[in-house]
XYZ file of C-alpha atoms in Angstrom:
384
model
C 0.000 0.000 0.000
C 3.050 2.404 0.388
C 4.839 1.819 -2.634
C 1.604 2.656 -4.207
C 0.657 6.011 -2.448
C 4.214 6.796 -3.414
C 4.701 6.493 -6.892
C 1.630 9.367 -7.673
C 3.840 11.912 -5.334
C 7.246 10.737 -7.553
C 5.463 11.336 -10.539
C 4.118 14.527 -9.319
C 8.218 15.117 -8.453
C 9.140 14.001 -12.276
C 6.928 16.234 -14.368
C 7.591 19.417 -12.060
C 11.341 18.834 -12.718
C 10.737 18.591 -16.584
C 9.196 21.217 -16.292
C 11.564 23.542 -14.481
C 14.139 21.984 -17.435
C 12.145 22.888 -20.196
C 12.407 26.437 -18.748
C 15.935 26.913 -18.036
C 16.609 25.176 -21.637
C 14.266 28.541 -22.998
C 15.055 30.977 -20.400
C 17.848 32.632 -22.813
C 15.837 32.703 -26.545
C 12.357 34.457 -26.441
C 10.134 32.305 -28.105
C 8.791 32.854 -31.823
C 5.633 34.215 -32.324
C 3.010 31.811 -33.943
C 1.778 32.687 -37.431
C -1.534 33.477 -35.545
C 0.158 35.823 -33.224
C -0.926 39.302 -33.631
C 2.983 40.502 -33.916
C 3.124 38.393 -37.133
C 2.842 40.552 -40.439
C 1.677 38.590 -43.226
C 3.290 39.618 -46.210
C 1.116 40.547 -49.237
C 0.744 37.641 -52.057
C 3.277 37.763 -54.431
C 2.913 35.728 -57.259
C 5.898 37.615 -59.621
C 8.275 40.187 -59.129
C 9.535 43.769 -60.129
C 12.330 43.833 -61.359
C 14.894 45.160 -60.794
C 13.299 45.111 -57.293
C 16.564 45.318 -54.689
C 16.267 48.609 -53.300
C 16.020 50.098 -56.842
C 13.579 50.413 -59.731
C 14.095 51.331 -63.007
C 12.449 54.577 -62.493
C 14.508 55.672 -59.684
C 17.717 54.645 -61.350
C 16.666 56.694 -64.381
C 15.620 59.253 -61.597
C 18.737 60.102 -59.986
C 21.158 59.518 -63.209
C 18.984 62.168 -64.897
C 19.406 64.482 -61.944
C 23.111 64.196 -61.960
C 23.519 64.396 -65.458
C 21.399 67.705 -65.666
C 23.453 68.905 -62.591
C 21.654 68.701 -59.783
C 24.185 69.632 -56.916
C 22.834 67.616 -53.855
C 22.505 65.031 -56.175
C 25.668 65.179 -57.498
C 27.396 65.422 -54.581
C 26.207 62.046 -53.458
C 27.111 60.510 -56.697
C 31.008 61.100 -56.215
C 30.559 58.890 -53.314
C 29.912 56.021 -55.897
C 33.111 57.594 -58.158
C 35.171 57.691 -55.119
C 34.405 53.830 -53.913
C 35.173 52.783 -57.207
C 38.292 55.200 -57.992
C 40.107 53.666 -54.577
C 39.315 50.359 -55.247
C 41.227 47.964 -57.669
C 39.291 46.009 -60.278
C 39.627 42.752 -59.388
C 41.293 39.880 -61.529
C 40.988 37.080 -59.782
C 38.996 35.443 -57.346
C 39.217 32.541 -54.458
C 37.576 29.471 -54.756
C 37.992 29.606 -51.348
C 36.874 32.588 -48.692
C 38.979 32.370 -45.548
C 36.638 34.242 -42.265
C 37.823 35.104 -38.931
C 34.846 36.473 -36.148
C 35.547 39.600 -34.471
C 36.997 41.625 -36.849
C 39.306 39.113 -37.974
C 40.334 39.180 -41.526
C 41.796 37.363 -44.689
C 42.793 38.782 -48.481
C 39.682 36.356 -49.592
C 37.014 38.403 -46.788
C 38.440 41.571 -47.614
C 38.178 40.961 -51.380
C 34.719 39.821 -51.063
C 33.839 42.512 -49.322
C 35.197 44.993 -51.405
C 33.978 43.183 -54.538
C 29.960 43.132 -53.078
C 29.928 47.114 -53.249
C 32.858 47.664 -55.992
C 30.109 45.672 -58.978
C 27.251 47.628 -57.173
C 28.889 50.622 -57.208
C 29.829 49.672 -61.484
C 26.262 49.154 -61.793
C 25.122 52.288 -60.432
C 27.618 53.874 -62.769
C 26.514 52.300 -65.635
C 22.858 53.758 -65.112
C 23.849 57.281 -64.436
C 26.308 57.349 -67.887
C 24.689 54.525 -70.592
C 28.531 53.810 -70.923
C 28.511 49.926 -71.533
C 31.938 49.715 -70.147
C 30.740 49.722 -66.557
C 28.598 47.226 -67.335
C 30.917 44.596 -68.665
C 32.996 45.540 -65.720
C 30.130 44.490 -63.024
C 29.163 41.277 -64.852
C 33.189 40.744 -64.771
C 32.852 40.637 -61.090
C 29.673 38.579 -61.018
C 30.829 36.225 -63.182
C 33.916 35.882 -61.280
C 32.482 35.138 -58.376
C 29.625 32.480 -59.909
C 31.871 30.517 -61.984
C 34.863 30.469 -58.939
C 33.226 30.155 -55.650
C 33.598 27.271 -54.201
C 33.506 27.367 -50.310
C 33.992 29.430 -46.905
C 36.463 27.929 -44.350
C 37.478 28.989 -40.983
C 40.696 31.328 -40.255
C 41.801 29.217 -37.345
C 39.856 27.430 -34.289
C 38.745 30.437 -32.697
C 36.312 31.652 -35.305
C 32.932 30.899 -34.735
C 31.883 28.268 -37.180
C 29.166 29.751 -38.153
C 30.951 33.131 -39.053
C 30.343 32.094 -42.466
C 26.764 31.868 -42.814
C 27.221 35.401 -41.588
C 29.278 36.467 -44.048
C 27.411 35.295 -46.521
C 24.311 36.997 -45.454
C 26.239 40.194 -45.852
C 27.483 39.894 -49.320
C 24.984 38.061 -51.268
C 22.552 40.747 -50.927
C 25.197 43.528 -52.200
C 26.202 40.926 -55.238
C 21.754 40.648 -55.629
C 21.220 44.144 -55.819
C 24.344 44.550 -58.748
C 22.987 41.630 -60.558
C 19.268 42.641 -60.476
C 20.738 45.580 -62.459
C 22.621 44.383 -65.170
C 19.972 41.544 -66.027
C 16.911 43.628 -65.826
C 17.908 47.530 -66.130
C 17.279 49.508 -69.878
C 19.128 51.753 -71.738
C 16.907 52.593 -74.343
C 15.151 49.215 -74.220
C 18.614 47.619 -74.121
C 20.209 45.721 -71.315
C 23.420 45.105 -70.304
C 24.526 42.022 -72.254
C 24.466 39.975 -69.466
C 24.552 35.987 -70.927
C 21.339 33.511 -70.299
C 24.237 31.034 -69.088
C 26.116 33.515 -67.162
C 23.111 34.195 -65.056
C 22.597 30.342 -64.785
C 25.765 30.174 -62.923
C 25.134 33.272 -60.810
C 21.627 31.628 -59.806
C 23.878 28.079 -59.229
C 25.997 30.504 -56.413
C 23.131 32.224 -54.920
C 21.897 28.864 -54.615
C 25.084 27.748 -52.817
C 25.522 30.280 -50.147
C 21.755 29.973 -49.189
C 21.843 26.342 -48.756
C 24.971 25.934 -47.636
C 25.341 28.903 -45.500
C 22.867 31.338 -44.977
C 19.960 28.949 -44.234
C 22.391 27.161 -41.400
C 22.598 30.722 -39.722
C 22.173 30.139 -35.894
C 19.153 31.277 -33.715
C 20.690 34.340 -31.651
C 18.072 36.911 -32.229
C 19.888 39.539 -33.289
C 22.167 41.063 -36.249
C 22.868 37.543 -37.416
C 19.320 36.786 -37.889
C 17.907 40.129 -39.484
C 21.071 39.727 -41.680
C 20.269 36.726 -43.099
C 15.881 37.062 -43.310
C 17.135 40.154 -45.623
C 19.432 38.066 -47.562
C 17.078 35.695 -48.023
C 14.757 38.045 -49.548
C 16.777 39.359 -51.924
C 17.455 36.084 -53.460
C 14.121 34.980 -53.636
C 13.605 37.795 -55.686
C 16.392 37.171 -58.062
C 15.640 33.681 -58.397
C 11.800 34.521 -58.952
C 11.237 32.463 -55.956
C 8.250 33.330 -53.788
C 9.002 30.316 -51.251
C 12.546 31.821 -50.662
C 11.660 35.567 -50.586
C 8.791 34.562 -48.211
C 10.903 32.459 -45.942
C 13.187 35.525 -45.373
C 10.278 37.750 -44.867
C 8.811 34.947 -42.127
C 11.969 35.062 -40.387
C 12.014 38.657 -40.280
C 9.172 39.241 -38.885
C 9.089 36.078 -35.877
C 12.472 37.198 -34.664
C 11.566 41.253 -34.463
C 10.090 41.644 -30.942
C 13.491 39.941 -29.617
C 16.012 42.260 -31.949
C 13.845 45.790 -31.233
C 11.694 45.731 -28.247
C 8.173 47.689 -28.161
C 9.764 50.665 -26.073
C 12.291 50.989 -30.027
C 15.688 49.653 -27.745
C 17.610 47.317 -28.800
C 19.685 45.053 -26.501
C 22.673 44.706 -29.000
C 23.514 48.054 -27.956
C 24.640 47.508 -24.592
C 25.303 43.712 -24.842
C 27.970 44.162 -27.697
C 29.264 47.610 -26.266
C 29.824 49.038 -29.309
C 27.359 51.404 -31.788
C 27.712 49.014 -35.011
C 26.373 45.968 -34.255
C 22.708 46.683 -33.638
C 23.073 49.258 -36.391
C 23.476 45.625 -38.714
C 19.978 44.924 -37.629
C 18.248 48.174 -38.213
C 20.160 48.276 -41.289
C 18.859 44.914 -42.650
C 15.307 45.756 -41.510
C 15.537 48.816 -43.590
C 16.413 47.322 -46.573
C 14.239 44.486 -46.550
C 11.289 46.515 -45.712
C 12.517 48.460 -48.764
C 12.844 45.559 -51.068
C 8.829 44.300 -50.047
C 7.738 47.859 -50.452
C 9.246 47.545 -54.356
C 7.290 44.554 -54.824
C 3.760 46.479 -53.243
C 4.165 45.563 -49.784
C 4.694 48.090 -47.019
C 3.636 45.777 -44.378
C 7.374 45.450 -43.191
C 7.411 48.834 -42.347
C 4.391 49.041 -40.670
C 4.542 46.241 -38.580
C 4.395 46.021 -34.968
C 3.256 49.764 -34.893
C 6.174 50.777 -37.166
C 8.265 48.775 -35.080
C 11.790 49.887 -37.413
C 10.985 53.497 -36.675
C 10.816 53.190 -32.802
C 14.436 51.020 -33.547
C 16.243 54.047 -35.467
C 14.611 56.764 -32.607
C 16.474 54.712 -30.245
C 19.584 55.099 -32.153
C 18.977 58.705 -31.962
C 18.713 58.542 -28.126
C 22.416 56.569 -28.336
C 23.723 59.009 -30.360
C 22.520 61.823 -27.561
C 23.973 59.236 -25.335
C 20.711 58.849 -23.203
C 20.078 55.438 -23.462
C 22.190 54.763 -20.478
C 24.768 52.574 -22.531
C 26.825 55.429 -24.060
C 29.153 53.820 -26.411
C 27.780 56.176 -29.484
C 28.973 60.107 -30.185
C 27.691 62.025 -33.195
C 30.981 61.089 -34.800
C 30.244 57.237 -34.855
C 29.450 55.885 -38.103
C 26.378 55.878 -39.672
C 25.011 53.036 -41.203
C 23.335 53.910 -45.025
C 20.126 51.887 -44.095
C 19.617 55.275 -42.296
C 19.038 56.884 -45.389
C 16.818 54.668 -46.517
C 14.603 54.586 -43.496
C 14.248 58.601 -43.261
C 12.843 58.583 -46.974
C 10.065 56.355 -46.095
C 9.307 57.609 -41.963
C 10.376 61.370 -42.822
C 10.694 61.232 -38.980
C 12.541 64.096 -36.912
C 14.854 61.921 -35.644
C 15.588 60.249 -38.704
C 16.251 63.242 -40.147
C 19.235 64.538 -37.962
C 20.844 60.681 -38.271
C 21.118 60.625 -41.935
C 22.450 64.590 -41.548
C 25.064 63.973 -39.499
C 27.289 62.288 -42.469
C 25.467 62.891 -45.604
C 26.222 62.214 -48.603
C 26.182 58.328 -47.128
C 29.112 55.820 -49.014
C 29.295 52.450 -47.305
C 29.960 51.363 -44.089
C 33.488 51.301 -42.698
C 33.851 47.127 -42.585
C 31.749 46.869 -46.390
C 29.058 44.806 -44.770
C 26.182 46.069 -46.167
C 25.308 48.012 -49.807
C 26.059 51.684 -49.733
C 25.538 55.209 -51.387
C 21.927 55.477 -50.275
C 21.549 59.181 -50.105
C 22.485 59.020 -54.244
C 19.598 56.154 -54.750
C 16.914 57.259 -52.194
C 17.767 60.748 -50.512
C 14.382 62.604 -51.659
C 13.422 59.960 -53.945
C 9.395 58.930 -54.307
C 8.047 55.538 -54.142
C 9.589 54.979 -57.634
């Protein structure tokens, strides 16, 4: 009779201590929202898509070429920063099978080059719009096509990179590569494109392919930069590729992991957990542009969601660069990321506004992570 009054009170014991374990295993990621959870946006149906349709339109290429070629000064001005990237910045003529990444700043020739390479044939395409000059164009798909037909693989620097640092790094190229090659296949001069080769583009679609599976679709749940980084990236392929699954995916991650990255006061914990006024800048800056890319393809919802959630994000970064937020490790000299620029021409906010200000005309950033010279493709631009 004991041994069977007993074994209800153990089991009793058993499930609470499950329990308790369950918890402490989830104490440390906030959970996901459920696709029924008010906090989920669902994007609008996309069956096809504009094209080009990363960050730019043919309209607003044609746009701000037009203005710089009939001399508008402001204009102008923030087109040099696309002559000066590409002025101090050798063409490249070769490229690694192989990209060698370090975590923490840590660098290779292969990272660097990558880098460089993302906004050097995005900063050739840009050209090529502005002046009709062909030559820029067979530059960029140089660099594309470099890249496509040699990329093999990312490997560590040594054993203290993180191993996922590559599906990192590949979430911060591949978009900048995207937005070039969206260009040169789809953008008109005159009803003529670049030249850019049915199998060429075949091979570029065979690398996107390779980095998302291999890399950026292995990217780790840590609800923050990493994440955003690689929800964006994902987008932007999808919409090369003409994949709605792919573009949708991104846009699904985006949204689940937003209440963790910006919180519904607008902070964001990367500030004081990394110490530093870049890496939560990655986030906002990959929100930005995604919500920028669904807004091409008719869907502002990004923007808008959780009551403009990315807006209350960048008027915390104004608070960090008044150094009120209680973690001051931002001045008004810290860089500014160009997603910035983006975000002010959609929000027109206040605070916005004196961000982009402080260092406008925008270039790129500082460690080439994400595409630059925003205030020459969206300062003042319309929904284009």
């Amino acid at each position: 009779m004991r041994k069977s009054n007993l074994r209800p009170w153990l089991m009793g014991i058993g499930l609470a201590a499950i329990s308790i374990s369950l918890f402490q295993c989830q104490k440390g990621t906030a959970p996901s929202p459920s696709p029924s959870s008010p906090t989920v946006a669902r994007a609008a149906s996309i069956t096809s898509f504009v094209h080009p349709g990363i960050l730019n339109t043919q309209a607003s290429l044609d746009l701000v070429g037009g203005q710089v070629n009939g001399g508008d000064p402001v204009r102008t001005a923030s087109y040099q920063k696309v002559l000066d990237f590409i002025n101090s910045h050798t063409y490249p003529t070769s490229f690694p099978s192989t990209v060698v990444v370090g975590s923490n700043g840590a660098t290779s020739p292969s990272k660097a080059q990558i880098r460089s390479d993302a906004e050097l044939v995005y900063a050739l395409a840009l050209r090529w719009t502005k002046t009709h000059n062909s030559t820029y164009a067979t530059q960029a798909i140089g660099i594309l096509n470099g890249w496509a037909y040699n990329f093999q693989n990312y490997a560590l620097l040594n054993s203290s990179t993180n191993p996922n640092q590559p599906d990192l790094e590949a979430s911060w190229t591949t978009p900048s590569f995207v937005a070039a090659a969206e260009i040169i296949r789809y953008y008109q001069v005159n009803g003529t494109g670049a030249g850019w080769s049915a199998a060429d583009i075949a091979q570029f679609s065979t690398f996107l392919n390779t980095v998302k599976n291999n890399y950026i679709n292995n990217t780790p749940a840590y609800n923050n930069n990493w994440n955003a980084s690689a929800g964006y990236a994902k987008m932007a392929i999808g919409i090369f590729l003409n994949s709605t699954s792919v573009y949708q995916n991104g846009y699904n991650a985006l949204v689940s992991v937003m209440p963790s990255i910006i919180n519904s006061d607008g902070t964001l914990p990367e500030l004081c957990v990394r110490q530093d006024c870049v890496h939560y800048q990655y986030s906002l800056t990959a929100y930005a542009y995604a919500a920028e890319l669904a807004r091409i393809q008719g869907d502002n919802s990004l923007w808008t969601v959780n009551s403009n959630r990315i807006s209350a994000g960048y008027d915390y970064m104004r608070a960090a660069y008044g150094q009120s937020t209680g973690c001051n490790y931002c001045t008004t000299s810290s860089p500014v990321f160009p997603g910035t620029e983006v975000a002010y021409n959609y929000y027109k906010t206040g605070n916005l506004q004196y961000l982009r200000a402080l260092q406008a005309p925008l270039g790129v950033p500082n460690d080439n992570t994400f595409l630059g010279f925003t205030t020459y493709t969206h300062f003042s631009v319309p929904g284009l």
